[in-house]
CSV table of C-alpha atoms in Angstrom, one decimal:
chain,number,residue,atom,x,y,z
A,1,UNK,CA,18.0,194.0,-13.5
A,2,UNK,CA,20.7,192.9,-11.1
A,3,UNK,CA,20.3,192.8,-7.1
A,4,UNK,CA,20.7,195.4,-4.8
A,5,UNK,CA,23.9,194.3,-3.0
A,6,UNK,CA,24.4,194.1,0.9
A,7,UNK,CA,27.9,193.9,2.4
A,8,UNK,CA,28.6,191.9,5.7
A,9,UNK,CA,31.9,192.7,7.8
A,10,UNK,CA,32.8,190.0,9.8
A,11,UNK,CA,36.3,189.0,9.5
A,12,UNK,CA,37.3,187.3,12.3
A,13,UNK,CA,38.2,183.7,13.3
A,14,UNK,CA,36.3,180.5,13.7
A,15,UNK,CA,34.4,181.2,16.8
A,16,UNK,CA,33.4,184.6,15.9
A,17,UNK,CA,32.3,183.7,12.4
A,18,UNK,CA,30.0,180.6,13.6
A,19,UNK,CA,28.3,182.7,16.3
A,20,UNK,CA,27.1,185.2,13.6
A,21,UNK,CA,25.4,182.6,11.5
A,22,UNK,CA,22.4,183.2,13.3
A,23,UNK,CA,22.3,186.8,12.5
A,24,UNK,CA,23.3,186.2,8.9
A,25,UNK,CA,20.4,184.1,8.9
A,26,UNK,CA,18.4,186.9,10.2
A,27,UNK,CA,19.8,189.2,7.4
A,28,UNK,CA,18.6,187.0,4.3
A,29,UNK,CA,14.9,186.7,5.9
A,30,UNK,CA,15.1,190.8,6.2
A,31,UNK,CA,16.6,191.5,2.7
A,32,UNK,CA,15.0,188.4,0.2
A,33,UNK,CA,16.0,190.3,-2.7
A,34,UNK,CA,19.5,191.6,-2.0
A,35,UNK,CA,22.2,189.6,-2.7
A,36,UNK,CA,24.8,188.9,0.4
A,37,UNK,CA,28.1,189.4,0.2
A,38,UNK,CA,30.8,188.6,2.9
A,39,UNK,CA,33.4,189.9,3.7
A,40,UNK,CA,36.2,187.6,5.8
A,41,UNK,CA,38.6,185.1,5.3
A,42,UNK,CA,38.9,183.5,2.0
A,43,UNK,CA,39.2,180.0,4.1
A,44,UNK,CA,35.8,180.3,5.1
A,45,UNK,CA,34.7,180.0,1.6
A,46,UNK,CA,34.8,176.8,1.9
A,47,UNK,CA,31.9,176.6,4.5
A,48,UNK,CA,29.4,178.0,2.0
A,49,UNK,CA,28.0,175.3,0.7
A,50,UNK,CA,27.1,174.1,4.0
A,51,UNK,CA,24.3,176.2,4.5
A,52,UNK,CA,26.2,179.7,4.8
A,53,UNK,CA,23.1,182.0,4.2
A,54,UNK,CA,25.0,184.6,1.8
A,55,UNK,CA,25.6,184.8,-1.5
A,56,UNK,CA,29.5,185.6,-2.0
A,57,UNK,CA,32.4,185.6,0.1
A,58,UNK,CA,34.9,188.2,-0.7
A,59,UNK,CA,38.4,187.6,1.7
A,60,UNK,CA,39.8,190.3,3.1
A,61,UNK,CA,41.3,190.2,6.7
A,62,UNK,CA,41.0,191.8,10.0
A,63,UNK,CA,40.1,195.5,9.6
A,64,UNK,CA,41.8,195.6,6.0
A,65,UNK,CA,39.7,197.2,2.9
A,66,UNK,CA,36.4,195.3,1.7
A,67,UNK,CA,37.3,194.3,-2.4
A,68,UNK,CA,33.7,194.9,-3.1
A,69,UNK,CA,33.2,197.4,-6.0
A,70,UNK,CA,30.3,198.7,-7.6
A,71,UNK,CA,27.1,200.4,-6.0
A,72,UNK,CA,26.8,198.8,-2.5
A,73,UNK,CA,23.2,199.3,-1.4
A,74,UNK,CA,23.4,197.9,2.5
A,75,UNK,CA,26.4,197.9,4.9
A,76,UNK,CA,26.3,196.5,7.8
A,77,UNK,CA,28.8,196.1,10.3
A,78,UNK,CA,29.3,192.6,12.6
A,79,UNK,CA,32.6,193.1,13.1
A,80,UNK,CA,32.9,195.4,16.2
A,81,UNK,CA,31.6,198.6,17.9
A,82,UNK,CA,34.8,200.7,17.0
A,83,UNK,CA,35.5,203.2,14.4
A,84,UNK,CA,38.0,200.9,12.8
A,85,UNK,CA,35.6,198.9,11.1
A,86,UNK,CA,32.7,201.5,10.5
A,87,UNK,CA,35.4,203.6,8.3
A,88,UNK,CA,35.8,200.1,6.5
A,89,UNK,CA,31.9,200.0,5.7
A,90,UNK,CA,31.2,203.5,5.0
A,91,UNK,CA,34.4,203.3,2.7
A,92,UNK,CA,32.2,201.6,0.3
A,93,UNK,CA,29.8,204.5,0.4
A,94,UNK,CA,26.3,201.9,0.8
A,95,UNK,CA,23.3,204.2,1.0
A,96,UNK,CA,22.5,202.7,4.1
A,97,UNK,CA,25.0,201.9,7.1
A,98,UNK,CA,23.7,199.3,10.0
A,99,UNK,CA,25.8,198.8,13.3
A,100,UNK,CA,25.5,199.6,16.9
A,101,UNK,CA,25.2,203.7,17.9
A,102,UNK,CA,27.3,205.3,20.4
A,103,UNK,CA,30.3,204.9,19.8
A,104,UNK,CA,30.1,207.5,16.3
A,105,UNK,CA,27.5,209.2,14.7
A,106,UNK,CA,25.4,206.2,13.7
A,107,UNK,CA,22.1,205.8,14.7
A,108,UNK,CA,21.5,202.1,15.3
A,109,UNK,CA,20.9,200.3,18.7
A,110,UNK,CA,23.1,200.4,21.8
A,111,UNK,CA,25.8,197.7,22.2
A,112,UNK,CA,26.1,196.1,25.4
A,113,UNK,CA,29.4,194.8,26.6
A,114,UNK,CA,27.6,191.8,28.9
A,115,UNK,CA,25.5,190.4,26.0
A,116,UNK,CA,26.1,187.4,24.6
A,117,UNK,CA,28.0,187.2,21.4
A,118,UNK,CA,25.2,185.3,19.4
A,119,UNK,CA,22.5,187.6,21.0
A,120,UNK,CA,24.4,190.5,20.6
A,121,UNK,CA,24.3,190.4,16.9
A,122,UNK,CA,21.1,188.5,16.6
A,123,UNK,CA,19.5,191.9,18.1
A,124,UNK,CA,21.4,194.3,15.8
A,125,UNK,CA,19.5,192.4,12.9
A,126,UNK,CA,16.0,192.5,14.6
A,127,UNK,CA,15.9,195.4,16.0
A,128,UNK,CA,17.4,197.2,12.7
A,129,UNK,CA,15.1,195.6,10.4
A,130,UNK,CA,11.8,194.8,12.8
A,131,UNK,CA,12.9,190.9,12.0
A,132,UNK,CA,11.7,188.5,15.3
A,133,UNK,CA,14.7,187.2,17.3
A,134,UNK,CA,14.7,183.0,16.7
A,135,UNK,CA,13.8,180.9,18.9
A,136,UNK,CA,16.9,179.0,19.2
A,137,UNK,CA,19.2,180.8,17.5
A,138,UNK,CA,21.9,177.9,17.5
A,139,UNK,CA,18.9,175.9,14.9
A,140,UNK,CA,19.5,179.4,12.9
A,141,UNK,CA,22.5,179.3,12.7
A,142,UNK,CA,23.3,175.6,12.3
A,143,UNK,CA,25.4,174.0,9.3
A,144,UNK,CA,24.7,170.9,6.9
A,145,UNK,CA,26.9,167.9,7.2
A,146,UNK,CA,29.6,167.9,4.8
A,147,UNK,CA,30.1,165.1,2.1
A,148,UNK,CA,33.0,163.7,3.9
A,149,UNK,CA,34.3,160.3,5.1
A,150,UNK,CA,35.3,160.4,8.8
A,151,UNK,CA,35.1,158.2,11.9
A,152,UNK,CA,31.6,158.5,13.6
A,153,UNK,CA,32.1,157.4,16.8
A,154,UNK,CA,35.3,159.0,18.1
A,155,UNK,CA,35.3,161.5,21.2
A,156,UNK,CA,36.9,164.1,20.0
A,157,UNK,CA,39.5,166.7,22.5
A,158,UNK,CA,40.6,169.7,21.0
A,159,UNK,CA,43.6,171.0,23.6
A,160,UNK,CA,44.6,174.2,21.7
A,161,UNK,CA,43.1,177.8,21.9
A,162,UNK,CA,44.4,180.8,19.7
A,163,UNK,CA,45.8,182.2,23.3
A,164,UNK,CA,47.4,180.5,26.4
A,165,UNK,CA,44.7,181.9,28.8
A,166,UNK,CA,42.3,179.5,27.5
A,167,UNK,CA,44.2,176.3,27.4
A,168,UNK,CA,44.0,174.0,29.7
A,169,UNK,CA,46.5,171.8,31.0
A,170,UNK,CA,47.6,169.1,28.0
A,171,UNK,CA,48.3,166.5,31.2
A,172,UNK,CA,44.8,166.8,32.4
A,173,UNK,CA,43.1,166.5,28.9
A,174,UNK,CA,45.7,163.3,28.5
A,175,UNK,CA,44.2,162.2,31.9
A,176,UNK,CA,40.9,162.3,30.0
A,177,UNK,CA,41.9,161.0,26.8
A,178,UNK,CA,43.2,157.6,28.7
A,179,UNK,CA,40.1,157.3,30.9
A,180,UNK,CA,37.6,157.3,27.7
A,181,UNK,CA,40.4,155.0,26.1
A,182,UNK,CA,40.5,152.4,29.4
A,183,UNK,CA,36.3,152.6,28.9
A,184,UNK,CA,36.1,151.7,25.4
A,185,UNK,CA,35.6,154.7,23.9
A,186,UNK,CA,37.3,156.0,20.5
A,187,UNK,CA,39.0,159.7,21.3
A,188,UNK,CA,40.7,161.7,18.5
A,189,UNK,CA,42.5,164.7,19.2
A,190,UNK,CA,42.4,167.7,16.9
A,191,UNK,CA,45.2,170.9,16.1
A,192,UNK,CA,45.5,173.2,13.6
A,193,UNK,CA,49.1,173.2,12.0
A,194,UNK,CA,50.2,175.1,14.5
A,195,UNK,CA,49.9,173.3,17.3
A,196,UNK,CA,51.4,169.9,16.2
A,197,UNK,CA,53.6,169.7,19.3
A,198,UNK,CA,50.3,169.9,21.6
A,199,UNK,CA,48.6,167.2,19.4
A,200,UNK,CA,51.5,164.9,19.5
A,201,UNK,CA,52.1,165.1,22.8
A,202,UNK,CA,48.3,164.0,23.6
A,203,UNK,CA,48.2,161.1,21.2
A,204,UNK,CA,50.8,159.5,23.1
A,205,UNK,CA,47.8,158.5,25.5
A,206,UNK,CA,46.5,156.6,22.1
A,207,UNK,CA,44.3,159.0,21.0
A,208,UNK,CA,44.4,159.2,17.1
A,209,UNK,CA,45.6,162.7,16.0
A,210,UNK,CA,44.5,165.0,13.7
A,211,UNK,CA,46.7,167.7,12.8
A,212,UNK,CA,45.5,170.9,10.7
A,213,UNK,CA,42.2,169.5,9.2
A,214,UNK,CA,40.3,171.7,6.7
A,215,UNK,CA,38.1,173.4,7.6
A,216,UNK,CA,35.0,171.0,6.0
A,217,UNK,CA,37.0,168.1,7.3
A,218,UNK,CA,37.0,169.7,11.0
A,219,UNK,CA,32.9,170.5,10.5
A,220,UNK,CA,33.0,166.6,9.0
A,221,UNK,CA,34.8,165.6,12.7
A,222,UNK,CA,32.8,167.7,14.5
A,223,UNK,CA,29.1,166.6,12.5
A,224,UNK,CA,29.5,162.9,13.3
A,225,UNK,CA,31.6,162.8,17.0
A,226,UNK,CA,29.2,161.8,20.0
A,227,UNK,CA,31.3,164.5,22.1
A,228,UNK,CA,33.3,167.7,21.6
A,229,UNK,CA,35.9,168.2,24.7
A,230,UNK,CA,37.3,172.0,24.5
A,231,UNK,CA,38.5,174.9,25.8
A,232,UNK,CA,36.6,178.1,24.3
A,233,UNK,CA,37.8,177.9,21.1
A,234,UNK,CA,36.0,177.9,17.1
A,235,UNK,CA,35.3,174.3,17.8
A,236,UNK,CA,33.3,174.5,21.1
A,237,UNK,CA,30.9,177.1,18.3
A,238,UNK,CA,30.7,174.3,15.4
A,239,UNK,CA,29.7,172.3,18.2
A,240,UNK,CA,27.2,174.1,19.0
A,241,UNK,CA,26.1,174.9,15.1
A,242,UNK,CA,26.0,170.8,14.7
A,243,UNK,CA,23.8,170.4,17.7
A,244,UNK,CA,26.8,168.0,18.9
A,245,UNK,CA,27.0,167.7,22.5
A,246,UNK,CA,30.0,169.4,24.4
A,247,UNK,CA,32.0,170.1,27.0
A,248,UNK,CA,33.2,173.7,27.2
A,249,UNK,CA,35.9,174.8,29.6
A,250,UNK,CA,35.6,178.5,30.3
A,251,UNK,CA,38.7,180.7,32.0
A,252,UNK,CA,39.1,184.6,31.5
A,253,UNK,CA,35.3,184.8,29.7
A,254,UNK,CA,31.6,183.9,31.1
A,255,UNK,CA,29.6,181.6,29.2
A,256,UNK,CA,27.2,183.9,29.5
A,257,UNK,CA,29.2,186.2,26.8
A,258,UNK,CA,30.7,183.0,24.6
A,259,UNK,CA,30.0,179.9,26.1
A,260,UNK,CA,27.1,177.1,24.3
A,261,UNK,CA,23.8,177.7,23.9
A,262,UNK,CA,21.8,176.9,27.3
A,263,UNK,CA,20.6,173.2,25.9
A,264,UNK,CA,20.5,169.5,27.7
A,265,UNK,CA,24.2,168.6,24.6
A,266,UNK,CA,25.9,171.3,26.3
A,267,UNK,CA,28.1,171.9,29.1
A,268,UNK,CA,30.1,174.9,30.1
A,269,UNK,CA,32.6,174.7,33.1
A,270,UNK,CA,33.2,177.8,34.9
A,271,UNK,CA,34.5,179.0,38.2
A,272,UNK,CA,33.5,182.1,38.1
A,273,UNK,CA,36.2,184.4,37.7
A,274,UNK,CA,37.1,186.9,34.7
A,275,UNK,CA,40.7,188.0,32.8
A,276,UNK,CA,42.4,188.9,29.8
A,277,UNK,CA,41.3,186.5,27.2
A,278,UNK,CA,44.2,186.8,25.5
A,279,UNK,CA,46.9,186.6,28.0
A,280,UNK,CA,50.2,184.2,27.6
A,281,UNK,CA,49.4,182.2,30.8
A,282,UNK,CA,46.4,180.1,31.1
A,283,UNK,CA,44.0,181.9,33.5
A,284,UNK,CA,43.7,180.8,37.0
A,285,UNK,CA,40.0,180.2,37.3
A,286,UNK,CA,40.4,177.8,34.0
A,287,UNK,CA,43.3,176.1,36.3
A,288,UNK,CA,41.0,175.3,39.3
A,289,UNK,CA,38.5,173.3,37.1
A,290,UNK,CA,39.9,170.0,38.2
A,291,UNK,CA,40.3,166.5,36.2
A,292,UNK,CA,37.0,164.7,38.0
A,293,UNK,CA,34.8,167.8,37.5
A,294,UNK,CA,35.6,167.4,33.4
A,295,UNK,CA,35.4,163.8,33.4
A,296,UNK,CA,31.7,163.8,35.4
A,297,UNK,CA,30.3,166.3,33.0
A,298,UNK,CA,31.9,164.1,29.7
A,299,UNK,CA,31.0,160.9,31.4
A,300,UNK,CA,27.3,162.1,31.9
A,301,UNK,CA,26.6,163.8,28.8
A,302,UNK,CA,27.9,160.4,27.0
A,303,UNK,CA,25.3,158.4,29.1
A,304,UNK,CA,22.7,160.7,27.8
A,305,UNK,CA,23.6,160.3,24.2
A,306,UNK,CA,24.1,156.3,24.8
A,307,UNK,CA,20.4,156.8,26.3
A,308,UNK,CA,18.7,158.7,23.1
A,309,UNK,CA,20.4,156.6,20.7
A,310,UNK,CA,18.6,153.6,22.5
A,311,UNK,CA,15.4,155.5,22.6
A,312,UNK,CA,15.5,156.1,19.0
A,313,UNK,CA,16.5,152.6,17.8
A,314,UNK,CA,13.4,151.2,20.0
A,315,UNK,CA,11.1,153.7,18.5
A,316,UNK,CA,12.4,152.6,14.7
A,317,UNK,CA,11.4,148.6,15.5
A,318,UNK,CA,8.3,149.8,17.1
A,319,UNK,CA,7.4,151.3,14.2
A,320,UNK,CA,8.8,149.0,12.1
């Protein structure tokens, strides 16, 4: 007898797909027996293996029809709290329909707009299915190393957002780029195709550059790298999924909303002031976090990670 199938919506960018690990996570302790199905972008097939708890990714973009056919059991919608993506679930005529109420005739639990985006969907899940919230949801939601070669002990700055509003000057992450450089320290700087220009122009400090990575070889980069420097972006999230420690400059949007988990690895910069996410300018409160600001919270968080390493190297030989 085959599985009852459930179909997740989420098809959305990086960011937004690692912050709902935790509530797919959720999902496969609720339904053991059903099998998972995706829906997003066929490029984040490739993450599977790497501990994405589903089943089956089927691609299909941003609010564009689910290719699932057959009898769908479960739909549940992570995608949003609009009617654009509910028509897109019920389309597939599931016996069952799970997203936030309010917003149409679903009953399901209320969305808030301040929530964080982890919590957000973490609670649709529980209170849904009567599942327990985790703990620490970024352990729920975190990803297995991939089976890749790539250099372990290089700082890595990611420059680049998907909108202007959260990018931060390139001439004040060069500033950072040479001070780590001038200390000893090994910086790469990531891009995805797009943004060749923006990587170029910071490897001129002699930072090596990386220009569109996969996306295993950017989880490889981000698995092994002592630091993560970025604005809030999909990388600041695999950060947090690897448990690698960070530095996460926040403009238009809180942390409390999208920044890192509240943990000792992470750092979020903000000044307190909220925009337009996705506006063509960068944001003024990103522009008034200033160069020695960044480089005390990088500087200290690499002193702590100097500091465990030692700690765990003289606990090996003590027990050796």
């Amino acid at each position: 007898m085959s599985r009852p199938k459930a179909v997740v919506l989420r098809a959305l960018g990086l960011g937004d797909f690692v912050t709902g690990l935790p509530a797919l996570a959720m999902l496969r302790q609720a339904l053991p027996a059903h099998r998972l199905v995706l829906a997003a972008p066929a490029r984040f097939g490739a993450l599977l293996p790497l501990g994405v708890p589903v089943d089956e990714l089927v691609p299909t973009g941003e609010l564009e029809p689910i290719p699932v056919h057959g009898p769908v059991d479960v739909g549940v919608d992570l995608h949003g709290n609009g009617p654009a993506s509910r028509r897109l679930i019920e389309q597939l005529r599931p016996r069952r329909v799970v997203g936030f109420g309010g917003r149409s005739s679903l009953v399901g639990p209320p969305w808030r707009a301040d929530e964080h985006e982890v919590a957000r969907w973490c609670r649709l899940i529980s209170e849904t299915f009567r599942v327990p919230m985790p703990v620490d949801p970024s352990v729920a939601g975190a990803l297995r190393h991939p089976l890749v070669s790539t250099p372990s002990d290089a700082v890595i700055i990611h420059p680049g957002a998907a909108a202007p509003a959260r990018r931060w000057p390139v001439d004040r992450f060069a500033t950072i780029a040479r001070r780590l450089l001038d200390a000893g320290h090994d910086v790469t700087v990531t891009g995805t195709s797009d943004e060749t220009a923006l990587v170029a122009e910071l490897a001129r400090t002699g930072a090596r550059p990386v220009t569109g990575p996969s996306l295993v070889e950017l989880c490889g980069l981000v698995a092994s790298a002592p630091l993560i420097l970025s604005g809030d972006t999909g990388i600041a999230h695999l950060a947090a999924a690897y448990r690698t420690p960070s530095v996460v400059l926040m403009g238009p949007v809180s942390p409390t909303q999208w920044g890192p988990p509240e943990d000792p690895r992470h750092v979020a910069l903000w000044h307190g002031a909220e925009g337009d996410p996705h506006a063509d300018r960068p944001h003024s409160g990103l522009l008034t976090i200033g160069v020695p600001e960044v480089w005390d919270a990088v500087t200290g968080l690499l002193d702590r990670s100097t500091v465990l390493v030692a700690e765990r190297s003289n606990k090996a030989e003590a027990v050796a």
